[in-house]
Short mmCIF file of C-alpha atoms in Angstrom, two decimals:
data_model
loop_
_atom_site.label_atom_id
_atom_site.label_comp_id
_atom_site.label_asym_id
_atom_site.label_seq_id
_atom_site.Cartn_x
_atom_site.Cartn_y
_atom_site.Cartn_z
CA UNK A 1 101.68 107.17 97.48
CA UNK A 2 100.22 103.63 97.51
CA UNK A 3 96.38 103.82 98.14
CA UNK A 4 93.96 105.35 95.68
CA UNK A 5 91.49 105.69 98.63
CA UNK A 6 93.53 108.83 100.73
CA UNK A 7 91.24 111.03 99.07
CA UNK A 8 87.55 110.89 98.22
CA UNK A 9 86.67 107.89 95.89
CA UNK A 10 84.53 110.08 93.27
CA UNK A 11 84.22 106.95 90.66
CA UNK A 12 83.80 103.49 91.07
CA UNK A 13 83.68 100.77 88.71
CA UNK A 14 79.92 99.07 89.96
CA UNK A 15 80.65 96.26 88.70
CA UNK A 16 83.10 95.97 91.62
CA UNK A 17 79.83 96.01 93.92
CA UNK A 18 78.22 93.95 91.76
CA UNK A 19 80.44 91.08 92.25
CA UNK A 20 81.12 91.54 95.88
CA UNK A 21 77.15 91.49 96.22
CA UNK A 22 77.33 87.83 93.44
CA UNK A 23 79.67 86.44 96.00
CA UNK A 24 77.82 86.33 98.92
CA UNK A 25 74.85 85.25 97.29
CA UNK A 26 76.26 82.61 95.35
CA UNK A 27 79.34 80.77 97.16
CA UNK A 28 80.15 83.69 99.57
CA UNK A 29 82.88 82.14 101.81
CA UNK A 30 80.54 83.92 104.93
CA UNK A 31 79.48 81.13 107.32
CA UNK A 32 76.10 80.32 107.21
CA UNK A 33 74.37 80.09 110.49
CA UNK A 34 73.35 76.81 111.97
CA UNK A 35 70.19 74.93 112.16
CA UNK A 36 69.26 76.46 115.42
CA UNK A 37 69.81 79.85 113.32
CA UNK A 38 73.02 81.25 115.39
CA UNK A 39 76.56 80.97 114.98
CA UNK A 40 78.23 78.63 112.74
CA UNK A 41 79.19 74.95 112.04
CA UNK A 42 82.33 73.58 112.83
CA UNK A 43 83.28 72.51 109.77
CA UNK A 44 82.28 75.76 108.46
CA UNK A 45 84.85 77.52 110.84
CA UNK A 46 87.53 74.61 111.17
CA UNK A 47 89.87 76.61 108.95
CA UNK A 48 89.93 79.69 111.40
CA UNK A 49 90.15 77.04 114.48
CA UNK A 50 94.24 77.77 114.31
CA UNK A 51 93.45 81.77 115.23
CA UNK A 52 91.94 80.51 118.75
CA UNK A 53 88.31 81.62 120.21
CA UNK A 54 87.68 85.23 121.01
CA UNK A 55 84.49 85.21 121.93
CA UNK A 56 83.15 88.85 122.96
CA UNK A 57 86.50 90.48 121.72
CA UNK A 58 86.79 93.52 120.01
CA UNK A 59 89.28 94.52 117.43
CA UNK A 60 89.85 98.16 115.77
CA UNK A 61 91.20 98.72 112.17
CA UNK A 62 92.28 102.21 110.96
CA UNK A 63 93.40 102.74 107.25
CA UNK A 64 93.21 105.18 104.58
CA UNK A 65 90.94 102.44 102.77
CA UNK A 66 87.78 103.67 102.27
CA UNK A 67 84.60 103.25 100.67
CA UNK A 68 83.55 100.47 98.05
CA UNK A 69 86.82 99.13 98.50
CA UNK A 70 87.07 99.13 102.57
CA UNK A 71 83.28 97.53 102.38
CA UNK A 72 85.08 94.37 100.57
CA UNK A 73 87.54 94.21 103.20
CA UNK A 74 85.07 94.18 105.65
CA UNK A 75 83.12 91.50 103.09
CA UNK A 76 86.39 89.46 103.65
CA UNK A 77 87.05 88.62 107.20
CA UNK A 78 83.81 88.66 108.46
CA UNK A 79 83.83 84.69 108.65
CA UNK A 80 86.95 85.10 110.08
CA UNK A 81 85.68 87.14 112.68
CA UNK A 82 82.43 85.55 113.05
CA UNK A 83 84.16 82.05 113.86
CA UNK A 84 86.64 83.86 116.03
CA UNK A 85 83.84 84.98 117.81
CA UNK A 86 85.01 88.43 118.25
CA UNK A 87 84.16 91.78 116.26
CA UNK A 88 85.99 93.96 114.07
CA UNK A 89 85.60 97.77 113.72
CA UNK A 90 87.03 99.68 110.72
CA UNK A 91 87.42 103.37 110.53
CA UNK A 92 88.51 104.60 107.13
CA UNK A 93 89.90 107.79 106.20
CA UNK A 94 91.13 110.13 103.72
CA UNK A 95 93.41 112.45 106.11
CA UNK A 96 95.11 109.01 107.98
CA UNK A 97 98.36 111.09 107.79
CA UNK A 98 97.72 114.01 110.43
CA UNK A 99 94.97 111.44 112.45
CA UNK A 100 96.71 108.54 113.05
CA UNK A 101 99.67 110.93 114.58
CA UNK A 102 96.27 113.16 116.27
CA UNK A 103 94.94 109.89 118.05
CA UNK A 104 98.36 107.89 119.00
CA UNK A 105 99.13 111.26 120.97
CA UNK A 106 95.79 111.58 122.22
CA UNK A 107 96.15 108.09 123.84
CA UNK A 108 93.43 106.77 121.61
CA UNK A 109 95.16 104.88 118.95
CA UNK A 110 93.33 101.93 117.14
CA UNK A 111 94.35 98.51 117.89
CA UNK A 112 95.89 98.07 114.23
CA UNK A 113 96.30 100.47 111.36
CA UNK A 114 97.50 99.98 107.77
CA UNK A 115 100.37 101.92 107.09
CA UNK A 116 100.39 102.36 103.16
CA UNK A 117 103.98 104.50 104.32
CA UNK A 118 107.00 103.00 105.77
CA UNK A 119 108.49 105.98 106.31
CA UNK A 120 105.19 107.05 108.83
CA UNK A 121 105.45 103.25 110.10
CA UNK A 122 108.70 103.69 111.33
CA UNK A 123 107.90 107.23 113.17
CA UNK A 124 105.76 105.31 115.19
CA UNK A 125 107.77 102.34 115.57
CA UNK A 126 111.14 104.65 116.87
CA UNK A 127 108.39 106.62 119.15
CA UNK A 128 107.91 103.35 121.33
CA UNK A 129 103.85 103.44 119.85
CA UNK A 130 103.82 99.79 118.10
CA UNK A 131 104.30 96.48 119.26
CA UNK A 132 106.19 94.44 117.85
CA UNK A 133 104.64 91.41 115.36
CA UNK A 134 104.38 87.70 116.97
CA UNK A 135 106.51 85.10 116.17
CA UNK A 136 103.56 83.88 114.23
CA UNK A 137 103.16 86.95 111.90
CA UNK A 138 106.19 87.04 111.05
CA UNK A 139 107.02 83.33 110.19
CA UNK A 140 104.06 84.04 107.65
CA UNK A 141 105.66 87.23 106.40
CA UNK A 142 108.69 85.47 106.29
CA UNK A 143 107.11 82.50 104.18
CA UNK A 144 104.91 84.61 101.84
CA UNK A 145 106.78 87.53 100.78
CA UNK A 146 110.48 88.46 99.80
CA UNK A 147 112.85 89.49 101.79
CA UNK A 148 112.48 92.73 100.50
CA UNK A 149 109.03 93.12 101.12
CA UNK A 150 109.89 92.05 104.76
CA UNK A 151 112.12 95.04 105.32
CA UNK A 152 109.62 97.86 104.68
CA UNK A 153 108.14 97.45 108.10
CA UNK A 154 111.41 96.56 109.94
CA UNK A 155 112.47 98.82 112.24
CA UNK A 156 116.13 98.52 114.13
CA UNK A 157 115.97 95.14 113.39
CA UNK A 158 112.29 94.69 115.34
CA UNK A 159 109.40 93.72 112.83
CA UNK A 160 106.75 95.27 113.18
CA UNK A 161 103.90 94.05 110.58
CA UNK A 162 103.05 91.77 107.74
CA UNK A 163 102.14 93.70 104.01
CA UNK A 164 98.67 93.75 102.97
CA UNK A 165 97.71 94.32 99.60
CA UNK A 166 100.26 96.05 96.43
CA UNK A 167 99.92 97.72 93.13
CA UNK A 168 101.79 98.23 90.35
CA UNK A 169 102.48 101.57 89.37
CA UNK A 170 104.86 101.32 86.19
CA UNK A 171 101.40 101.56 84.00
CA UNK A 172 100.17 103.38 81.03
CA UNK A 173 96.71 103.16 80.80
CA UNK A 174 95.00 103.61 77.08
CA UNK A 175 92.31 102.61 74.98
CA UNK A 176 93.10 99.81 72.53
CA UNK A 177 90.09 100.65 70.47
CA UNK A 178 91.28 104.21 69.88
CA UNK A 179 95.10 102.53 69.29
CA UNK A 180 93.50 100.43 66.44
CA UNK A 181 91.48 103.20 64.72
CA UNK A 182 94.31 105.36 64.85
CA UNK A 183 96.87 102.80 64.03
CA UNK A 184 99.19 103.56 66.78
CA UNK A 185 101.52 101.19 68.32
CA UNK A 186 102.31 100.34 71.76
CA UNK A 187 105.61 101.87 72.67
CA UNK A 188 108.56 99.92 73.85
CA UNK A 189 110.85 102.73 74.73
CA UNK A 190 110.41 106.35 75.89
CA UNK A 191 111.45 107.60 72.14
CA UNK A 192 108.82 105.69 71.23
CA UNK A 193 106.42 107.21 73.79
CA UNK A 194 107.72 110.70 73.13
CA UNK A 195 107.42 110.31 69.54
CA UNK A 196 103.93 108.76 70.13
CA UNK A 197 103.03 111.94 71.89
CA UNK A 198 103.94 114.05 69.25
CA UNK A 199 102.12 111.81 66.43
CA UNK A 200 98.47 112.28 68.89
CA UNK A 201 99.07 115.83 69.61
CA UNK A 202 99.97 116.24 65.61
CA UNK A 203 96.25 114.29 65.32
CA UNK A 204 94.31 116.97 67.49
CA UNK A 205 93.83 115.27 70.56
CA UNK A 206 95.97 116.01 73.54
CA UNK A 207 97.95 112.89 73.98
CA UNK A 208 98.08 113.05 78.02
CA UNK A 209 95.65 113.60 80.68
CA UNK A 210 96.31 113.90 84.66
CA UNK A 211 95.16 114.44 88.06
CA UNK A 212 96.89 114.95 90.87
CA UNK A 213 94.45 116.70 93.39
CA UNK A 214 93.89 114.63 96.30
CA UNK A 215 92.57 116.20 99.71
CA UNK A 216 95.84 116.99 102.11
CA UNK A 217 97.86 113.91 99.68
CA UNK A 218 97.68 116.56 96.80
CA UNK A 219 100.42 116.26 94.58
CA UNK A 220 100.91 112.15 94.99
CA UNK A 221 100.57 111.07 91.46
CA UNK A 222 103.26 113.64 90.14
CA UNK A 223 105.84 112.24 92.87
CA UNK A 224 104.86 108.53 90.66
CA UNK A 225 106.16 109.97 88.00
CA UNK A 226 109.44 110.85 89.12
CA UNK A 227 110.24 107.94 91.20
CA UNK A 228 109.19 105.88 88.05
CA UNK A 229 111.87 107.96 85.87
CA UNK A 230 114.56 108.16 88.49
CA UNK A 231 114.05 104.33 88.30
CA UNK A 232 114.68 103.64 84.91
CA UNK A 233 117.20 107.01 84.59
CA UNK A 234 119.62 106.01 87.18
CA UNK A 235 118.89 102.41 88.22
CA UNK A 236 117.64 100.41 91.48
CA UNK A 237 120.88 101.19 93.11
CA UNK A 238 121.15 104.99 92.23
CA UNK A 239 117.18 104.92 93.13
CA UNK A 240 117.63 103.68 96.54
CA UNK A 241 120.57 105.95 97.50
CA UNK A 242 118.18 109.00 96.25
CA UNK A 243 115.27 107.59 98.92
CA UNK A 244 117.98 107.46 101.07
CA UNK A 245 119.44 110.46 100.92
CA UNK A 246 122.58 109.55 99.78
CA UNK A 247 121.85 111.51 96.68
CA UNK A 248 120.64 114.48 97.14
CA UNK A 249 117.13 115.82 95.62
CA UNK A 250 118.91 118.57 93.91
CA UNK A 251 121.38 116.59 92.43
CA UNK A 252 121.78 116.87 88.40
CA UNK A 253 121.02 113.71 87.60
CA UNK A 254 117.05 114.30 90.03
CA UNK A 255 117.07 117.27 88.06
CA UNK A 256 117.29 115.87 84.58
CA UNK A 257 114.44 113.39 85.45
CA UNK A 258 112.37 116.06 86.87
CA UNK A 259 112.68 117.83 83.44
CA UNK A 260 111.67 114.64 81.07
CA UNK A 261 108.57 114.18 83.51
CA UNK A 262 108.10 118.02 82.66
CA UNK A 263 108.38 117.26 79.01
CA UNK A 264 104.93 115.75 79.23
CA UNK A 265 103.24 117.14 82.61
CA UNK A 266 104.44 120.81 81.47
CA UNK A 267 104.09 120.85 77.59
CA UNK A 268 100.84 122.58 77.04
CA UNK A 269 101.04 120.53 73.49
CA UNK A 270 100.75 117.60 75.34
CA UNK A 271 98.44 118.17 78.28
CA UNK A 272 96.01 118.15 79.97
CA UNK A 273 93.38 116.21 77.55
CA UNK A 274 89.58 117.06 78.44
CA UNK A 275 90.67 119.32 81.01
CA UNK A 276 92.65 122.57 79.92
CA UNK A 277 96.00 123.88 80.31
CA UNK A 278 99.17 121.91 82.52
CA UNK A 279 97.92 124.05 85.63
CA UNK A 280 94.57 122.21 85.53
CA UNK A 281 96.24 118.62 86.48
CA UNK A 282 96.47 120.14 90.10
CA UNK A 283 92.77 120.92 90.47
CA UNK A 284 91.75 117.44 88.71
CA UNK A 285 90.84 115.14 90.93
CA UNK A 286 93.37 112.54 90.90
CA UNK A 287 90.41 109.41 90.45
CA UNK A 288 88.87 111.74 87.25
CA UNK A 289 92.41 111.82 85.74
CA UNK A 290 92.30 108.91 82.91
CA UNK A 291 88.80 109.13 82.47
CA UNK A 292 88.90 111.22 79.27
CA UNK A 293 90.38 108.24 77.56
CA UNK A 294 86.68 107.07 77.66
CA UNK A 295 85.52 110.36 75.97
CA UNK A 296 87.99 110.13 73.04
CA UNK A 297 89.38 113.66 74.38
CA UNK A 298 93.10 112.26 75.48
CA UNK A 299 95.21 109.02 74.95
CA UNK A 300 97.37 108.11 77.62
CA UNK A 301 97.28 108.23 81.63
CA UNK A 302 100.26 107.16 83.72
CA UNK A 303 98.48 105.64 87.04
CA UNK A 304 98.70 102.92 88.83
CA UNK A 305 96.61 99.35 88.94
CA UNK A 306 94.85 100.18 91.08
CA UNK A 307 92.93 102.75 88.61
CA UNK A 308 91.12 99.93 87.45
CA UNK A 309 88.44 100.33 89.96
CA UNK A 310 87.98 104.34 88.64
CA UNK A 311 86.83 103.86 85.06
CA UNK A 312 83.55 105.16 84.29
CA UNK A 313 80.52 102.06 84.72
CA UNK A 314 79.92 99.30 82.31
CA UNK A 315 84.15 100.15 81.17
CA UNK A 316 85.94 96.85 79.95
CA UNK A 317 89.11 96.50 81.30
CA UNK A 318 91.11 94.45 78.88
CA UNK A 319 93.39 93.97 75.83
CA UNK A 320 90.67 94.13 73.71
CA UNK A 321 88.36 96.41 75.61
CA UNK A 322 88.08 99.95 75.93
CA UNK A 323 90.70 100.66 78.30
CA UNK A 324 94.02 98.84 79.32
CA UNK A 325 98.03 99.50 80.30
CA UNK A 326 100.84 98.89 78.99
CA UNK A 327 104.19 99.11 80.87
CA UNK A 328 105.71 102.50 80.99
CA UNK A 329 109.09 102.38 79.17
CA UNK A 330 112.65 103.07 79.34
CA UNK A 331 114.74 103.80 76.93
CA UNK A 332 116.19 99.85 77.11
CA UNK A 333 113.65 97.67 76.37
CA UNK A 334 115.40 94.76 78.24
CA UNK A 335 115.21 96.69 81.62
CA UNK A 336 111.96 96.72 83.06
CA UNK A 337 111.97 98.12 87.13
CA UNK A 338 108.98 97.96 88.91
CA UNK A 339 107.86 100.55 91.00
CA UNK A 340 104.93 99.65 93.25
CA UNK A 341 103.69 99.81 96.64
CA UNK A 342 101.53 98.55 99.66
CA UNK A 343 100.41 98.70 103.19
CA UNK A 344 101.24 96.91 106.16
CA UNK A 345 99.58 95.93 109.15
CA UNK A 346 101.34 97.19 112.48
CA UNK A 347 99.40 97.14 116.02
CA UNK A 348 99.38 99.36 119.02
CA UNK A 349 98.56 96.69 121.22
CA UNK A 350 99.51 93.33 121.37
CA UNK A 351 95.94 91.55 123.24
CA UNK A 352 95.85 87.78 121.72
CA UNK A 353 92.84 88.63 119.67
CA UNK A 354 94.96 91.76 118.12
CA UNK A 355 97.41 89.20 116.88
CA UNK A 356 95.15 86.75 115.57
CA UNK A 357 94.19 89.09 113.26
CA UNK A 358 97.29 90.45 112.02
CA UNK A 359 98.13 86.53 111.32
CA UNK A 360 94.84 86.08 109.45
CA UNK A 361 95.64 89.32 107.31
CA UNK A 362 99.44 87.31 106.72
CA UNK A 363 97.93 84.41 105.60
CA UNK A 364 97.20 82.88 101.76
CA UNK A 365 93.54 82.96 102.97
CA UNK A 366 92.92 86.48 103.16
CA UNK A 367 93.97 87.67 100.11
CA UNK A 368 92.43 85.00 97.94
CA UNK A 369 89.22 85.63 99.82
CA UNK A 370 89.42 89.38 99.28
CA UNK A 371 90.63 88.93 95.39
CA UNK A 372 87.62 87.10 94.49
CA UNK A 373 85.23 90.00 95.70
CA UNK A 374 86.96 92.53 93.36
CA UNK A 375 89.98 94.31 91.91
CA UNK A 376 92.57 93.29 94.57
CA UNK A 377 96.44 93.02 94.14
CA UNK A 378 98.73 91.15 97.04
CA UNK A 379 102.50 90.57 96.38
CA UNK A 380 102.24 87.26 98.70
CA UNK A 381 103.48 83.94 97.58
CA UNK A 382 100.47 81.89 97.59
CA UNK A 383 97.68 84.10 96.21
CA UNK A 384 96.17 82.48 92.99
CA UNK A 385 96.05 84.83 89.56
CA UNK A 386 92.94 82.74 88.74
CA UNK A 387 91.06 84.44 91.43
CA UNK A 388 92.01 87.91 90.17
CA UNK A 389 88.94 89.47 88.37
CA UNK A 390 90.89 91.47 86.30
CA UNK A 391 93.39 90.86 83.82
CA UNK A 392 95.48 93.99 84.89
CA UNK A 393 95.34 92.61 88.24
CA UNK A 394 96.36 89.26 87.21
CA UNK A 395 98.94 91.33 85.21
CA UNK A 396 100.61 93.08 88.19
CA UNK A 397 100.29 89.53 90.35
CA UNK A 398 102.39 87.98 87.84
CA UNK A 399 105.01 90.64 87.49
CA UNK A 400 105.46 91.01 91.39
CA UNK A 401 105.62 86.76 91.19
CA UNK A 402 108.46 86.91 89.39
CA UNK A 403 111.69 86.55 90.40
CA UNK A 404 113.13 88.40 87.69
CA UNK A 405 111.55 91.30 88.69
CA UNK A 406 113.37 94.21 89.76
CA UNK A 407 111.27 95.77 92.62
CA UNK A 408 111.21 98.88 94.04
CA UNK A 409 108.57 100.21 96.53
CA UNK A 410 107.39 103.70 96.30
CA UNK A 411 110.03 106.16 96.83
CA UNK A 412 107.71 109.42 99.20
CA UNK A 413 106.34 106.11 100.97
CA UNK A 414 110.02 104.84 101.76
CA UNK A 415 111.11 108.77 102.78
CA UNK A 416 110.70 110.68 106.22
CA UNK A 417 106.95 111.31 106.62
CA UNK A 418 108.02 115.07 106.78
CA UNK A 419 109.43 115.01 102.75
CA UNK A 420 107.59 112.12 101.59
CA UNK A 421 104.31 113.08 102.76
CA UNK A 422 105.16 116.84 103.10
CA UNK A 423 107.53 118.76 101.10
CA UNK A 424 107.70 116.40 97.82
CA UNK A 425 103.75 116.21 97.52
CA UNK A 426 103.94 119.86 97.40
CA UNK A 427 106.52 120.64 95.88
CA UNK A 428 105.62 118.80 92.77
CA UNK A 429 102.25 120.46 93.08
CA UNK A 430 104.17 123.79 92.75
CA UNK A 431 106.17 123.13 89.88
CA UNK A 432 102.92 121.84 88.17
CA UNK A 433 101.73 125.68 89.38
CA UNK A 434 104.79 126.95 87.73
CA UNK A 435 107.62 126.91 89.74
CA UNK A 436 110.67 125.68 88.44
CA UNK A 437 112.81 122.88 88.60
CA UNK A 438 115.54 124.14 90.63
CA UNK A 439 113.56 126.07 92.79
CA UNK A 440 110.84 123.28 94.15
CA UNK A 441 114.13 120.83 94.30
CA UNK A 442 116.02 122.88 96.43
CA UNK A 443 113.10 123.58 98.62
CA UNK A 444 112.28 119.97 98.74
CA UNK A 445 116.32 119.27 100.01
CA UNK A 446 116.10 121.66 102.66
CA UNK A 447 113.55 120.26 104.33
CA UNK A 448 115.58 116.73 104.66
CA UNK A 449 115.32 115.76 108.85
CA UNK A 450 119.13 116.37 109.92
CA UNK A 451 120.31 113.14 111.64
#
């Protein structure tokens, strides 16, 4: 699951808004109108002047971004749009699953949505509903991101859409201050994390909190978990022939790293700080998760970057503040996968003004632009850490930068649409409910699409 915002945004760090609102009062990169108080100068607008004039063109943007977040987007390109001349409409929603599916068949799909799924992308994409990306697009994708990133939204050879943004979801978020009262350490293995555990729960606070409630995406955040452990457990290779298929999701080795997640997410001992016993994690609403760190009532809170923009107002997100991550361990300290994920932007039309777009979106520009209005992560070549406003965010740039970095996107995302969206979200909401290992696996391995 790659988007925070596929389920009601409950908190919101304001300081987010704050910003956004600083920036366009004070060096907002908005054109400002002319002297005869319309439109814009052309110096203003000469760096759009490659994207062509669209004058009384409208574009449509669906996504499952929504909210404070989807308002900076829209903060973003309008001088884009503006010097374009044309206008763009955004729809955000929390059940972009089942709607975008609902409106393609319905002959009303949007001009562009952001897939945060491969594995939906490329429903679409075999179903004849996308176009295909420009030439242009994809000499940008092609120049700003790997060649792995490149492949998530190629279909039978036919690409279909540049990514968008990325987080980073091999984080442990905590609160330093605690870590220093208590004396704890930061661990560097997962002995040293279990042992950890044991030491907090030993101390009287419950060492973990979670959340995995999130509308119809309920159970997201537990499928994390696993594909972080399968990661580290069996390797990128062994990871990609489980998303695959090629090993299947009752296999012994899925199995044992089902059971080490359970060590935490099902030990009673261990779970669920500030909210009550391992069953509450799936009625806590995935954003409320780590927010008990604040309170002093748990520790630790496996969730991605992009829970930075979830922490309770006036929270200081850094080494030396009251919350920040630390890389989720394995149990070989010199191996450190990645897991992550993203969206990308495919179209169901092809219009010149629908392209233009999609090429602004590939460019450097956007994401620098969008970065300097608030927490923002992009995994393109080009974007600038010194415009992140976070130093997790600046964190995850810099590990996706790297080319030592051993990437892997998210596995449910990667997966049919009918497992990774379907049976694994519930299924690991059922063995949070109590079912057991075998039982949710095997169910989850029946419901593989036969080819």
């Amino acid at each position: 699951m790659s988007l925070p915002s596929r389920a009601n945004r409950v908190t919101l760090v304001a300081g987010t808004i704050g910003l956004a609102l600083a920036v366009t009062a004070c060096g907002s990169t908005e054109p400002k109108p002319s002297a005869s108080g319309g439109g814009s100068t052309s110096a203003e607008c000469a760096a759009f002047d490659k994207y062509g004039k669209h004058d009384g063109k409208t574009v449509s943007i669906y996504s499952p971004i929504r909210d404070a977040e989807a308002d900076l987007f829209q903060e973003a390109w309008k001088p884009f749009a503006k010097c374009t001349g044309m206008k763009i409409t955004y729809e955000g929603t929390g059940e972009f699953e089942a709607q975008i599916q609902v409106r393609a068949d319905g002959g009303n799909p949007p001009d562009i949505a952001f897939f945060p799924q491969p594995g939906l992308l490329e429903r679409f994409a075999k179903a004849g509903k996308l176009k295909p990306a420009s030439a242009e697009v994809k000499k940008l994708a092609e120049e700003g991101w790997s060649p792995d990133w490149a492949k998530y939204s190629t279909v039978d050879g036919t690409f279909y859409g540049a990514p968008l943004g990325a987080s980073v979801k091999s984080f442990v978020w905590y609160s330093p201050k605690m870590f220093k009262e208590k004396g704890w350490t930061v661990p560097t293995t997962w002995d040293e994390l279990m042992t950890l555990s044991g030491t907090i729960a030993g101390a009287g606070v419950k060492p973990w909190c979670a959340g995995i409630e999130s509308g119809d995406a309920t159970g997201w955040p537990a499928t994390d978990w696993i594909e972080d452990i399968l990661l580290r457990e069996i390797g990128p290779e062994g990871y990609d022939e489980w998303v695959s298929h090629k090993l299947a999701f009752n296999d012994p080795k899925v199995v044992a790293a089902v059971d080490k997640v359970g060590a935490i997410l099902k030990n009673d001992k261990f779970v669920n700080g500030g909210y009550g016993p391992v069953k509450s994690i799936a009625s806590t609403a995935f954003q409320e998760g780590g927010v008990p760190i604040t309170q002093g009532k748990c520790a630790l809170h496996r969730q991605a970057s992009f829970y930075a923009n979830f922490w309770p107002e006036g929270t200081k997100v850094a080494e030396d503040g009251d919350v920040f991550a630390f890389y989720l361990p394995g149990n070989d300290p010199s191996k450190k996968p990645v897991l992550g994920a993203g969206e990308f932007v495919a179209a169901f039309t092809d219009r010149p003004e629908v392209q233009a777009v999609q090429a602004y979106l590939a460019s450097a520009e956007f994401p620098n632009t969008r970065m300097k209005l608030g927490t923002y992560v992009s995994a393109r070549k080009g974007v600038d850490t010194a415009n992140a406003q976070n130093p997790i965010d600046k964190l995850s740039i810099e590990m996706l930068q790297d080319p030592d970095t051993v990437f892997r996107f998210d596995g449910s995302d990667l997966m049919p649409a009918a497992v990774g969206a379907g049976t694994f979200w519930k299924g690991m909401t059922d063995w949070i409910n109590g079912k057991d290992t075998k039982t949710v696996l095997d169910y989850i391995e029946a419901s593989w699409p036969k080819s």
